[in-house]
Amino acid sequence: MIRTEGLKMEFRVGFLRKRVVALKGLTMEVKKGEVFGFLGPNGAGKTTTLKILMGLAHPTGGAAWLMGRPLSDSSVKRKIGFLPEQPYFYDYLTAAEFMDLSGRLFGMRNKERAARAGELLDMVGLSHAKNLQLRKFSKGMQQRIGIAQALINDPELVVLDEPMSGLDPVGRKQVRDIILGLKDNGKTIFFSTHILPDVEVICDRVGILVRGELRAMGTVGELISGTRVKSVEMTFKDVSGENLSRLENMASGTVTRGSETTATFNDPEAAGKAKRLVFDSGGEIISLIPHKSSLEDLFMEEVGKKK
Amino acid sequence: MKVYAIAINTFKEVIRDKIFYSLVFFALLLLGASVLLSTLTLGERSKIIEDLSLSGIEIFGVIISIFVGIGLVNKELEKKTIYIIISKPIKRWQFLLGKYLGLSLVLLSYVAVMTACYMFFLYMYTNKLPWQTLMAVLLIYVELLVVTASAVLFSTFSTPTLSASYALALYVIGHMTGDLRGLAAKTGQAGARAVLNFIYYFLPNLEDFNIKARTVHAMPIPLDYLLMSISYGLMYVMAILSLSVLIFQRRNFK
Ligand SMILES: Nc1ncnc2c1ncn2[C@@H]1O[C@H](COP(=O)(O)OP(=O)(O)OP(=O)(O)O)[C@@H](O)[C@H]1O
Ligand SMILES: [Mg+2]
């Protein structure tokens, strides 16, 4: 659905025309029907990439294809929906008028436009505000109408730049559900974000972009499976005396509350031994939680790396 | 269809803007003032009303053309509303043309409303309806189309403030191109002559659209002059808009 090859983008800023490199040869692919999360810290070049893909900026090097067509072929735009970062809309239009304009730009017929607009406003929970001017919308409402307009043409490929930003937890959940719903309908979704927990839940694959370079790409599982279980947290009770102090020595840290103790072990083996010791000494294990390294750890690691 | 959608949207944009209304309000005020002034002066009242009103319609029209015209594209870039538009299946030329036509439509309504008020005042105070001045109004509208197109052109590559200055300069110089040509003929310096001639040929000759004095004094306006001026204006508009599209096509949006 999306393919880029050696995509480069340079800006000249200020009076001295200083060079800012936003993308250093980005090569990646988003496959049909997948939800692809495009991660990266602030200033990594995510928005720049999306702008290039949407024809809003021209790359200074490399090439990209949308649905197998080069970017110069704008005919594929009719099958694409796009939500820009921090979207601004025509604030003098009402929500309904804005949806209508969006539909017109896709050349949709009157009836189809009205029906689709109603459906989408309903889906993003804005039907009550359809005759309200967009200048009176809150940030979250703007984000929602942005998502609604991106879907007006029932797109095959949906490109969203930080769709969760500015939304409360309920709104974020709604957006997650919308994305998963789109996926169920066979659509491809490519979105950028820094909200990592959401990514783990909904993405088939992710790419991590740092300072204009793609540092990692793959399924969430692949990316973090290479990394071992980081630590194990065990809570137990009814162990006392010498056995307790042995356990305390094995653990990297313990917290005792009444008869219950929570110990953290740095490797699974130590945790295994400790488990047996608790059993042998007649104690009871209340919980045993392995902490895997998360996408967040990987993200932090990649961002921290100097290359 | 898509051009039409953008044009209608632009029409709404301007019409729902308070600044537009205050400009129209002041223009109407000027019309009223011209009637008052005419009662204070000697001479033919109707001529004074006609003269002042036509000039007022033109000046405020030019102000709207320039200030709204440069904002057309610039506001979209600044507010990033253009992202949503350009990412949809619409060509950049369609967008630019739609914006232009939208403002042209606003100007048409403006000129129509102003002219209606002006004719009404004139009829109230003099019992005459000088239909001939409608020709002057028509050419004022064509002139506004040219000024708007140039405002759009400047705004495709320059900042709002600079664009406004350029467009204003173009308007002023455009009314002096005849003088410049005379100056070119007189000057001995080859370089200066080349520059003056260049300006004469490339800047619009806006004085061509000025038949206010002639209509007010009831001098005949040949039909072919009218038609020539209109075609000249429209061709100029097309040329400027084409150039704007060429520039706009290459732009990156921040
Ligand atoms: N129009 C521009 N002119 C100059 N530099 C730019 C421009 N747009 C982006 N940049 C630079 O390119 C780099 C990447 O910016 P980009 O907006 O793509 O980051 P991002 O990954 O979207 O960040 P964020 O998470 O903050 O949205 C930044 O260093 C930014 O300063
Ligand atoms: Mg961004």
XYZ file of C-alpha atoms and ligand atoms in Angstrom:
593
model
C 0.000 0.000 0.000
C 2.785 2.382 0.931
C 6.372 1.964 -0.113
C 9.208 4.417 0.247
C 12.720 4.087 -0.963
C 15.566 6.235 0.276
C 13.224 9.101 1.015
C 15.212 12.224 1.880
C 14.094 15.606 3.009
C 16.212 18.637 3.667
C 15.095 22.056 4.755
C 16.977 25.288 4.478
C 16.206 27.450 7.448
C 16.892 31.003 8.415
C 18.839 33.725 6.774
C 21.979 31.618 6.450
C 20.058 28.827 4.727
C 21.295 26.377 7.330
C 20.674 22.780 6.368
C 18.243 20.743 8.452
C 17.969 17.115 7.488
C 14.562 15.774 8.459
C 14.754 12.424 6.663
C 17.930 10.511 5.901
C 16.898 7.968 3.330
C 13.774 6.320 4.669
C 12.933 2.913 3.207
C 9.852 1.185 4.477
C 6.696 -0.605 3.467
C 3.157 -0.779 4.768
C 1.234 -3.817 3.573
C -2.376 -4.031 2.568
C -4.796 -4.599 5.416
C -2.435 -3.898 8.271
C -2.399 -1.331 11.018
C 1.028 0.233 10.967
C 2.214 2.433 13.822
C 4.824 5.000 12.944
C 6.657 5.856 16.138
C 9.310 8.347 16.952
C 10.163 11.135 19.374
C 9.371 14.763 18.645
C 11.158 16.021 15.581
C 11.918 12.538 14.258
C 10.428 13.312 10.863
C 7.092 11.519 11.101
C 4.989 14.449 9.983
C 7.474 15.221 7.251
C 7.109 11.674 5.936
C 3.339 11.855 5.964
C 3.355 15.232 4.253
C 5.514 13.871 1.482
C 3.197 10.912 1.047
C 0.186 13.215 0.858
C 1.756 15.457 -1.743
C 2.017 18.426 0.616
C 5.778 18.567 0.375
C 8.200 17.413 -2.272
C 11.072 15.178 -1.112
C 14.605 16.240 -1.921
C 15.578 12.657 -2.688
C 14.249 9.132 -3.014
C 10.865 7.978 -4.145
C 7.596 6.671 -2.767
C 4.603 4.760 -4.048
C 1.027 4.701 -2.841
C -0.954 1.675 -3.949
C 1.738 0.919 -6.455
C 1.623 4.344 -8.081
C 4.323 6.997 -7.814
C 3.456 10.115 -5.819
C 3.167 12.151 -9.007
C 0.073 10.134 -9.870
C -2.592 11.891 -7.831
C -5.427 9.640 -8.976
C -4.955 7.394 -5.939
C -5.924 10.253 -3.663
C -9.549 9.354 -4.088
C -8.911 6.134 -2.174
C -6.993 7.785 0.644
C -8.125 9.515 3.801
C -5.806 11.834 5.686
C -5.861 13.486 9.093
C -3.149 16.126 9.467
C -1.303 16.790 12.694
C -3.123 19.305 14.918
C -5.694 19.819 12.241
C -7.178 23.223 11.642
C -10.412 23.570 9.824
C -12.433 26.313 8.289
C -13.712 27.663 11.559
C -16.520 29.591 9.896
C -18.130 26.372 8.666
C -20.449 24.189 10.669
C -19.542 20.539 11.105
C -22.150 19.502 8.558
C -20.975 22.090 6.022
C -17.404 20.996 6.473
C -18.257 17.352 5.915
C -20.192 18.384 2.837
C -17.222 20.291 1.456
C -14.975 17.292 2.078
C -17.391 15.054 0.198
C -17.610 17.487 -2.698
C -13.862 17.455 -3.096
C -14.149 13.739 -3.702
C -16.829 14.389 -6.285
C -19.449 12.536 -4.248
C -23.127 12.875 -5.155
C -25.430 14.948 -2.958
C -27.333 12.052 -1.433
C -24.286 9.912 -0.828
C -22.513 12.861 0.768
C -25.300 13.654 3.175
C -25.766 10.032 4.198
C -22.079 9.394 4.724
C -21.574 12.644 6.635
C -24.411 11.782 9.002
C -23.056 8.298 9.582
C -19.535 9.508 10.319
C -20.574 12.336 12.612
C -22.553 9.755 14.499
C -19.598 7.402 14.650
C -17.253 10.007 16.135
C -19.975 11.190 18.509
C -20.567 14.619 17.040
C -24.100 14.385 15.692
C -25.278 16.760 18.404
C -22.844 19.402 17.152
C -23.452 19.166 13.450
C -24.836 22.688 13.143
C -22.203 24.226 15.372
C -19.476 26.344 13.810
C -16.090 24.674 14.045
C -14.649 27.701 15.847
C -16.745 26.632 18.824
C -15.292 23.127 18.883
C -13.042 21.923 21.685
C -9.705 20.373 20.803
C -11.043 16.861 21.157
C -14.066 17.686 19.015
C -11.773 19.069 16.333
C -9.744 15.889 16.388
C -12.956 13.900 15.962
C -14.259 15.921 13.052
C -10.792 15.530 11.553
C -11.128 11.777 11.718
C -14.642 11.946 10.326
C -13.592 14.002 7.303
C -10.715 11.617 6.643
C -13.209 8.782 6.225
C -15.802 10.566 4.079
C -14.715 8.771 0.912
C -14.612 5.307 2.504
C -10.859 5.179 1.856
C -8.779 2.061 1.255
C -5.799 3.635 2.961
C -6.163 5.833 6.019
C -3.228 7.990 7.030
C -3.468 9.645 10.432
C -0.925 11.987 11.983
C -1.267 11.605 15.752
C -4.941 10.685 15.828
C -5.005 10.324 19.608
C -3.525 13.677 20.479
C -5.821 15.970 22.401
C -8.275 13.223 23.262
C -9.359 12.110 26.706
C -9.167 8.398 27.602
C -12.700 7.817 26.333
C -11.863 9.525 23.067
C -8.670 7.527 22.695
C -10.547 4.324 23.209
C -13.047 5.431 20.564
C -10.286 6.151 18.092
C -8.717 2.773 18.824
C -12.058 1.134 18.142
C -12.494 3.103 14.941
C -9.070 2.004 13.742
C -9.772 -1.635 14.580
C -13.153 -1.361 12.875
C -11.481 -0.057 9.735
C -9.036 -2.918 9.838
C -11.911 -5.388 10.115
C -13.282 -3.875 6.934
C -10.032 -4.629 5.170
C -8.641 -1.088 5.219
C -5.011 -0.250 5.685
C -4.140 2.203 8.432
C -0.882 4.067 8.746
C -0.623 6.367 11.714
C 2.011 8.221 13.662
C 1.954 8.536 17.416
C 3.953 8.676 20.585
C 1.291 7.074 22.715
C 2.887 3.655 23.074
C 0.332 1.629 25.047
C -2.184 2.225 22.244
C 0.318 0.987 19.713
C 0.849 -2.327 21.458
C -2.867 -2.933 21.491
C -3.821 -2.095 17.926
C -0.796 -2.260 15.638
C 0.129 -5.209 13.472
C 3.496 -3.706 12.783
C 5.428 -0.678 13.879
C 8.372 1.325 12.668
C 10.515 3.439 14.949
C 11.917 6.571 13.426
C 14.639 8.494 15.224
C 16.224 11.641 13.831
C 15.164 10.843 10.285
C 16.304 7.219 10.347
C 14.239 4.093 10.635
C 15.761 2.254 13.606
C 13.435 -0.724 13.822
C 10.513 -2.182 11.933
C 8.437 -5.278 12.544
C 5.559 -6.655 14.580
C 5.419 -5.555 18.180
C 6.098 -9.176 19.149
C 9.182 -9.438 16.951
C 10.617 -6.203 18.191
C 10.377 -7.016 21.862
C 10.708 -10.822 21.789
C 14.428 -10.612 21.260
C 14.599 -8.980 24.610
C 14.320 -11.326 27.604
C 12.052 -11.123 30.607
C 13.369 -8.151 32.466
C 12.308 -8.908 35.980
C 9.873 -10.957 38.017
C 7.783 -9.629 40.830
C 6.590 -12.146 43.430
C 4.256 -11.535 46.340
C 4.017 -14.174 49.074
C 3.022 -14.564 52.696
C 3.590 -16.712 55.755
C 7.330 -17.021 55.344
C 9.384 -15.941 58.288
C 12.716 -16.156 60.052
C 15.764 -17.484 58.283
C 13.894 -18.394 55.098
C 12.634 -14.861 54.774
C 16.094 -13.375 55.114
C 17.397 -15.834 52.480
C 14.667 -14.730 50.123
C 15.503 -11.127 50.858
C 19.104 -11.783 49.920
C 18.134 -13.357 46.587
C 15.859 -10.498 45.615
C 16.991 -7.185 44.286
C 14.431 -5.480 46.463
C 11.636 -6.305 48.896
C 8.706 -4.539 50.415
C 6.961 -6.051 53.437
C 3.436 -5.151 54.438
C 2.214 -7.133 57.462
C 2.651 -10.806 56.663
C 2.882 -10.161 52.904
C 6.154 -9.520 51.145
C 6.718 -8.407 47.592
C 10.124 -9.233 46.165
C 11.582 -8.313 42.804
C 14.038 -10.629 41.077
C 16.304 -9.564 38.300
C 16.367 -12.865 36.458
C 13.809 -15.632 36.044
C 16.155 -18.267 37.464
C 16.462 -16.575 40.815
C 12.729 -16.187 40.837
C 12.312 -19.913 40.210
C 14.550 -20.795 43.161
C 12.744 -18.339 45.355
C 9.418 -19.846 44.397
C 10.551 -23.293 45.536
C 11.888 -21.883 48.743
C 8.537 -20.294 49.553
C 6.774 -23.628 48.960
C 9.317 -25.591 50.975
C 9.034 -23.284 53.920
C 5.220 -23.642 53.925
C 4.507 -20.170 52.631
C 1.896 -19.138 50.089
C 2.443 -17.356 46.808
C -0.109 -14.664 46.153
C 1.099 -13.461 42.768
C 3.950 -13.943 40.346
C 4.316 -11.356 37.598
C 7.026 -11.476 34.933
C 7.857 -8.039 33.533
C 8.773 -8.253 29.906
C 10.580 -5.429 28.347
C 7.971 -3.313 26.622
C 7.810 -1.336 23.449
C 8.447 1.645 25.625
C 11.812 0.252 26.744
C 12.740 -0.464 23.151
C 11.643 3.009 22.162
C 13.708 4.590 24.910
C 16.666 2.470 23.970
C 16.507 3.420 20.292
C 16.058 7.085 21.069
C 18.957 7.006 23.504
C 21.361 5.344 21.085
C 23.801 7.691 19.451
C 24.542 6.652 15.947
C -17.560 20.817 -9.494
C -14.487 20.856 -7.253
C -13.600 24.371 -8.330
C -17.178 25.295 -7.568
C -16.962 23.707 -4.091
C -13.848 25.723 -3.280
C -15.361 28.895 -4.717
C -18.518 28.554 -2.628
C -16.450 27.827 0.442
C -14.332 30.916 -0.199
C -17.476 32.969 -0.679
C -18.701 31.799 2.731
C -15.299 32.482 4.242
C -15.332 36.130 3.189
C -19.032 36.700 3.753
C -18.809 35.373 7.311
C -15.875 37.607 8.130
C -16.482 40.752 10.183
C -13.695 42.639 8.430
C -15.520 42.354 5.156
C -18.622 43.868 6.680
C -16.793 46.796 8.197
C -15.272 47.571 4.802
C -18.668 47.438 3.130
C -20.056 49.570 5.927
C -17.448 52.264 5.351
C -18.001 52.137 1.619
C -21.717 52.711 2.172
C -20.886 55.529 4.558
C -18.888 57.146 1.805
C -21.854 56.931 -0.548
C -23.997 58.666 2.036
C -21.307 61.270 2.578
C -21.151 62.010 -1.112
C -24.824 62.903 -1.047
C -24.292 65.228 1.935
C -21.256 66.807 0.354
C -23.122 67.438 -2.847
C -25.635 69.590 -0.979
C -22.853 71.794 0.360
C -21.176 72.507 -2.914
C -22.169 74.546 -5.865
C -22.189 72.974 -9.257
C -24.137 70.017 -10.475
C -25.168 67.830 -7.584
C -25.592 64.676 -9.578
C -22.064 64.874 -10.999
C -20.562 65.193 -7.545
C -22.523 62.267 -6.230
C -21.591 60.184 -9.252
C -17.943 61.123 -9.094
C -17.483 60.460 -5.398
C -19.557 57.312 -5.372
C -17.785 55.678 -8.277
C -14.397 56.481 -6.769
C -15.575 55.157 -3.428
C -16.800 51.914 -4.961
C -13.449 51.503 -6.683
C -11.236 52.338 -3.706
C -13.039 50.098 -1.258
C -13.207 47.408 -3.914
C -9.455 47.623 -4.316
C -8.967 47.422 -0.558
C -11.113 44.289 -0.407
C -9.352 42.801 -3.440
C -5.901 43.299 -2.012
C -6.456 42.513 1.628
C -8.828 39.650 1.185
C -6.980 38.509 -1.950
C -3.608 38.049 -0.276
C -5.313 36.353 2.661
C -7.012 33.807 0.417
C -3.976 31.620 0.009
C -1.993 32.839 2.968
C -4.609 32.080 5.563
C -4.920 28.563 4.233
C -1.179 28.088 4.553
C -0.945 29.685 7.961
C -3.900 27.867 9.449
C -2.856 24.685 7.666
C -6.379 24.218 6.386
C -4.781 23.577 3.025
C -3.539 20.180 4.256
C -7.025 18.777 4.291
C -7.760 20.153 0.848
C -4.603 19.247 -1.011
C -4.583 15.708 0.376
C -7.926 15.161 -1.327
C -8.236 14.472 -5.046
C -8.141 18.069 -6.164
C -5.445 19.624 -8.307
C -3.650 22.655 -7.025
C -4.804 24.723 -9.984
C -8.391 23.832 -9.157
C -7.851 25.011 -5.615
C -6.301 28.301 -6.677
C -8.925 28.957 -9.336
C -11.702 28.147 -6.879
C -10.303 30.576 -4.333
C -10.040 33.250 -6.988
C -13.541 32.717 -8.318
C -14.944 32.748 -4.795
C -13.520 36.177 -4.125
C -14.612 37.359 -7.583
C -18.105 36.347 -6.622
C -17.843 38.309 -3.384
C -16.609 41.350 -5.305
C -19.448 40.969 -7.761
C -21.971 41.032 -4.936
C -20.170 43.958 -3.363
C -20.205 45.961 -6.583
C -23.838 45.060 -7.222
C -24.976 46.115 -3.753
C -22.969 49.315 -3.850
C -24.222 50.224 -7.302
C -27.810 49.600 -6.313
C -27.432 51.900 -3.292
C -25.683 54.504 -5.368
C -28.366 54.505 -8.045
C -31.011 54.673 -5.350
C -29.437 57.713 -3.667
C -28.969 59.393 -6.978
C -32.558 58.835 -7.961
C -33.796 60.111 -4.598
C -31.847 63.326 -4.812
C -31.839 64.135 -8.497
C -34.667 62.118 -9.984
C -32.311 60.879 -12.664
C -31.034 57.400 -13.433
C -27.768 57.697 -15.332
C -27.588 54.269 -16.889
C -24.355 55.119 -18.596
C -22.425 55.000 -15.336
C -23.133 51.276 -15.229
C -20.432 50.953 -17.873
C -17.989 52.617 -15.530
C -19.028 50.195 -12.801
C -18.514 47.256 -15.146
C -14.959 48.310 -15.877
C -14.306 48.946 -12.190
C -15.271 45.319 -11.631
C -12.884 44.143 -14.342
C -10.153 46.218 -12.744
C -10.894 44.598 -9.383
C -10.534 41.201 -11.052
C -7.072 42.164 -12.254
C -6.024 43.534 -8.868
C -7.313 40.415 -7.099
C -5.412 38.136 -9.467
C -2.199 40.029 -8.808
C -2.790 39.862 -5.045
C -3.169 36.093 -5.380
C -0.009 35.907 -7.457
C 2.072 37.794 -4.910
C 0.717 35.767 -2.037
C 1.818 32.500 -3.648
C 5.459 33.356 -3.064
C 5.634 36.163 -0.558
C 4.639 37.129 2.974
C 1.288 38.870 3.516
C 2.807 42.268 4.265
C 5.060 42.208 1.235
C 2.275 40.873 -0.958
C 0.032 43.731 0.116
C 2.728 46.284 -0.657
C 3.408 44.737 -4.055
C -0.262 44.642 -4.951
C -0.765 48.210 -3.798
C 2.269 49.343 -5.783
C 0.940 47.513 -8.808
C -2.364 49.306 -8.469
C -0.761 52.725 -8.189
C 1.813 52.179 -10.928
C -0.804 50.491 -13.077
C -2.652 53.797 -13.149
C 0.448 55.662 -14.220
C 1.708 53.479 -17.024
C 0.669 56.103 -19.587
C 2.836 58.685 -17.833
C 5.667 56.201 -17.636
C 5.535 55.691 -21.366
C 5.677 59.416 -21.918
C 8.619 59.553 -19.565
C 10.304 56.724 -21.461
C 9.993 58.635 -24.701
C 11.568 61.712 -23.139
C 14.427 60.151 -21.219
C 17.782 60.034 -22.928
C 19.151 57.127 -20.940
C 18.784 53.799 -22.704
C 18.682 51.811 -19.434
C 15.968 53.919 -17.889
C 13.988 53.764 -21.094
C 14.188 49.976 -21.156
C 12.960 49.754 -17.561
C 10.097 52.161 -18.175
C 9.068 50.381 -21.342
C 9.203 47.052 -19.553
C 6.892 48.378 -16.879
C 4.597 49.773 -19.528
C 4.264 46.506 -21.356
C 4.151 44.104 -18.457
C 2.153 45.871 -15.804
C -1.562 46.135 -16.427
C -2.649 49.426 -17.853
C -5.317 50.066 -15.253
C -6.114 53.523 -16.579
C -7.832 51.697 -19.462
C -10.518 50.686 -17.008
C -11.074 54.216 -15.802
C -13.991 55.724 -17.673
C -15.525 57.324 -14.610
C -14.965 60.911 -15.712
C -16.205 60.200 -19.202
C -19.413 58.580 -18.061
C -20.074 61.220 -15.450
C -19.787 63.907 -18.105
C -21.947 61.864 -20.414
C -19.328 61.460 -23.068
C -19.966 58.549 -25.418
C -18.143 55.294 -24.766
C -17.752 53.236 -27.933
C -18.879 49.662 -27.486
C -15.723 48.238 -28.969
C -13.664 50.170 -26.424
C -15.691 48.544 -23.687
C -15.286 45.093 -25.154
C -11.586 45.577 -25.773
C -10.989 46.659 -22.192
C -12.930 43.729 -20.841
C -11.029 41.204 -22.957
C -7.747 42.884 -22.078
C -8.616 42.574 -18.383
C -9.691 38.957 -18.603
C -6.622 37.970 -20.588
C -4.445 39.672 -18.053
C -6.213 37.791 -15.272
C -5.650 34.465 -17.027
C -1.981 35.201 -17.527
C -1.459 36.152 -13.875
C -3.399 33.174 -12.600
C -1.411 30.788 -14.802
C 1.787 32.197 -13.393
C 0.409 31.837 -9.860
C -0.423 28.194 -10.503
C 3.090 27.553 -11.799
C 4.562 28.940 -8.596
C 1.992 27.357 -6.314
C 2.554 23.944 -7.874
C 6.112 23.802 -6.545
C 5.403 24.916 -3.032
C 5.998 22.844 0.061
C 3.537 23.467 2.823
C 4.928 24.003 6.288
N 9.044 23.515 7.121
C 10.138 23.200 7.806
N 11.229 23.981 7.772
C 12.343 23.658 8.438
N 12.474 22.562 9.196
C 11.435 21.737 9.279
C 10.205 22.007 8.600
N 9.348 21.017 8.874
C 10.000 20.161 9.683
N 11.247 20.587 9.930
C 12.247 19.897 10.764
O 12.255 18.543 10.402
C 12.382 17.728 11.545
C 11.271 16.708 11.592
O 10.041 17.348 11.849
P 8.643 16.586 11.880
O 7.589 17.612 12.024
O 8.565 15.677 10.719
O 8.761 15.738 13.214
P 7.714 14.759 13.905
O 8.331 13.430 13.951
O 6.395 14.873 13.249
O 7.645 15.355 15.364
P 6.410 15.524 16.387
O 6.288 14.244 17.107
O 6.849 16.611 17.282
O 5.201 15.875 15.597
C 12.427 18.650 12.732
O 13.767 18.795 13.117
C 11.878 19.948 12.224
O 12.510 21.022 12.845
Mg 4.548 15.351 13.845
